[in-house]
mmCIF file of C-alpha atoms in Angstrom:
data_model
loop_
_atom_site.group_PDB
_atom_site.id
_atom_site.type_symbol
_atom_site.label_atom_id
_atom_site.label_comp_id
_atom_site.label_asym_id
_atom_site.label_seq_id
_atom_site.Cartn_x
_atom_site.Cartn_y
_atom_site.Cartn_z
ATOM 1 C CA UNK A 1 13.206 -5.901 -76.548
ATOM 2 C CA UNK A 2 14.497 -7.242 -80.140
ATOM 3 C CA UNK A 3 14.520 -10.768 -80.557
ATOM 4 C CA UNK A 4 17.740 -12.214 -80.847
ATOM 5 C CA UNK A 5 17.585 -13.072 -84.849
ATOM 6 C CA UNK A 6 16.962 -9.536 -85.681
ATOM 7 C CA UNK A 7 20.672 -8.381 -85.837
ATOM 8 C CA UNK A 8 20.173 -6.533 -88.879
ATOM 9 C CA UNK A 9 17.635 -3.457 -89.495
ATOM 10 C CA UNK A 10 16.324 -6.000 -92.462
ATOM 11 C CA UNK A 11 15.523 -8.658 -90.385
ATOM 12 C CA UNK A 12 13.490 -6.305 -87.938
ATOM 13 C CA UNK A 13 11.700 -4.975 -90.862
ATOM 14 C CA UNK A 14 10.608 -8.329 -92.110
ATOM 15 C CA UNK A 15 9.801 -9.070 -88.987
ATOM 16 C CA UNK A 16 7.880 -6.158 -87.752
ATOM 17 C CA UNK A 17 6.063 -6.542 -91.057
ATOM 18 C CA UNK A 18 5.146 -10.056 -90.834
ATOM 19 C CA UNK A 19 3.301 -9.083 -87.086
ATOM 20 C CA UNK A 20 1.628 -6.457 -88.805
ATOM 21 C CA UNK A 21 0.104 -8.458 -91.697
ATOM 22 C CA UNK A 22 -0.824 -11.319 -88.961
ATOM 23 C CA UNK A 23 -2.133 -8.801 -86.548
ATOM 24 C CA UNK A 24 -4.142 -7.037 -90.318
ATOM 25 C CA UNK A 25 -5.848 -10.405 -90.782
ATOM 26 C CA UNK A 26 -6.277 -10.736 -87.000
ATOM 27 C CA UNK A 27 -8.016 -7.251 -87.126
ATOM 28 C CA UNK A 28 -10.397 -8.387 -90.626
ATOM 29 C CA UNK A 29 -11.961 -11.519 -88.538
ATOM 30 C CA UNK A 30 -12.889 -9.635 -85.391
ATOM 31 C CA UNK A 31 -15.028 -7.516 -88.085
ATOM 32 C CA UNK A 32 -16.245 -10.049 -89.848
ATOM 33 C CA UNK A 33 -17.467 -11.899 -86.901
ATOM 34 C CA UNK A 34 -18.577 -8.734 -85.614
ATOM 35 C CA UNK A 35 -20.764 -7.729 -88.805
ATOM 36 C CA UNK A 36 -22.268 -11.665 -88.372
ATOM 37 C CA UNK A 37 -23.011 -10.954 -85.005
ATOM 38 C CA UNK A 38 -24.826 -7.956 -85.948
ATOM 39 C CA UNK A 39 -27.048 -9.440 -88.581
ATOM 40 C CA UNK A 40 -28.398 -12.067 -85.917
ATOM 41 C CA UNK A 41 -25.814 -14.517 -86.002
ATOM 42 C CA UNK A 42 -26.173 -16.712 -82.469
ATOM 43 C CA UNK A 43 -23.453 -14.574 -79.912
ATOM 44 C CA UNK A 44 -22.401 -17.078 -78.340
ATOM 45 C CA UNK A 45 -20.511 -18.362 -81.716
ATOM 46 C CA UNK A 46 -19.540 -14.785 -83.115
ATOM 47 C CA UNK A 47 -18.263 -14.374 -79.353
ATOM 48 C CA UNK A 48 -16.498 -17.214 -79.475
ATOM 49 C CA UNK A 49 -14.382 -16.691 -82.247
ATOM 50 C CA UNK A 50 -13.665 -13.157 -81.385
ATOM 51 C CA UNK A 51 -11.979 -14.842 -78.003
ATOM 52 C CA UNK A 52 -10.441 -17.590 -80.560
ATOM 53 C CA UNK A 53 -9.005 -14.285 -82.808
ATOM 54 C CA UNK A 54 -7.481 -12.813 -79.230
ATOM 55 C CA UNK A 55 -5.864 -15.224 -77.859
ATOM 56 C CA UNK A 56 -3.939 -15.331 -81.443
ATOM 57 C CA UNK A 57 -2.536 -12.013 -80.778
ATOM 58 C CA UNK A 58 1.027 -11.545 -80.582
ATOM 59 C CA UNK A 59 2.016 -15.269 -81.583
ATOM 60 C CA UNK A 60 4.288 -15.972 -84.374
ATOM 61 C CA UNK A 61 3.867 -17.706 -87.447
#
């Protein structure tokens, strides 16, 4: 469903692009924490802000 403030085809492209660039960076830090994990960083941490990166999903700026 489109939010209510997209009533042009503008606004949902501005829109659809900011999700993607949040969800991009999103993406970058489950790697990053990943690659630390996998050069012996503790897992607990690296886990831990994997979860942290999740439950950012899909909010808005």
């Amino acid at each position: 469903m489109t939010p209510p403030l997209c009533k042009s085809k503008a606004d949902r492209d501005r829109l659809r692009q900011r999700v993607g660039e949040s969800r991009k960076a999103q993406l970058k830090e489950i790697r990053r924490q990943v690659k630390r994990w996998s050069d012996g960083a503790p897992a607990e941490d690296c886990l831990a802000a994997i979860r942290a990166a999740i439950a950012h999903i899909g909010e808005r700026d």
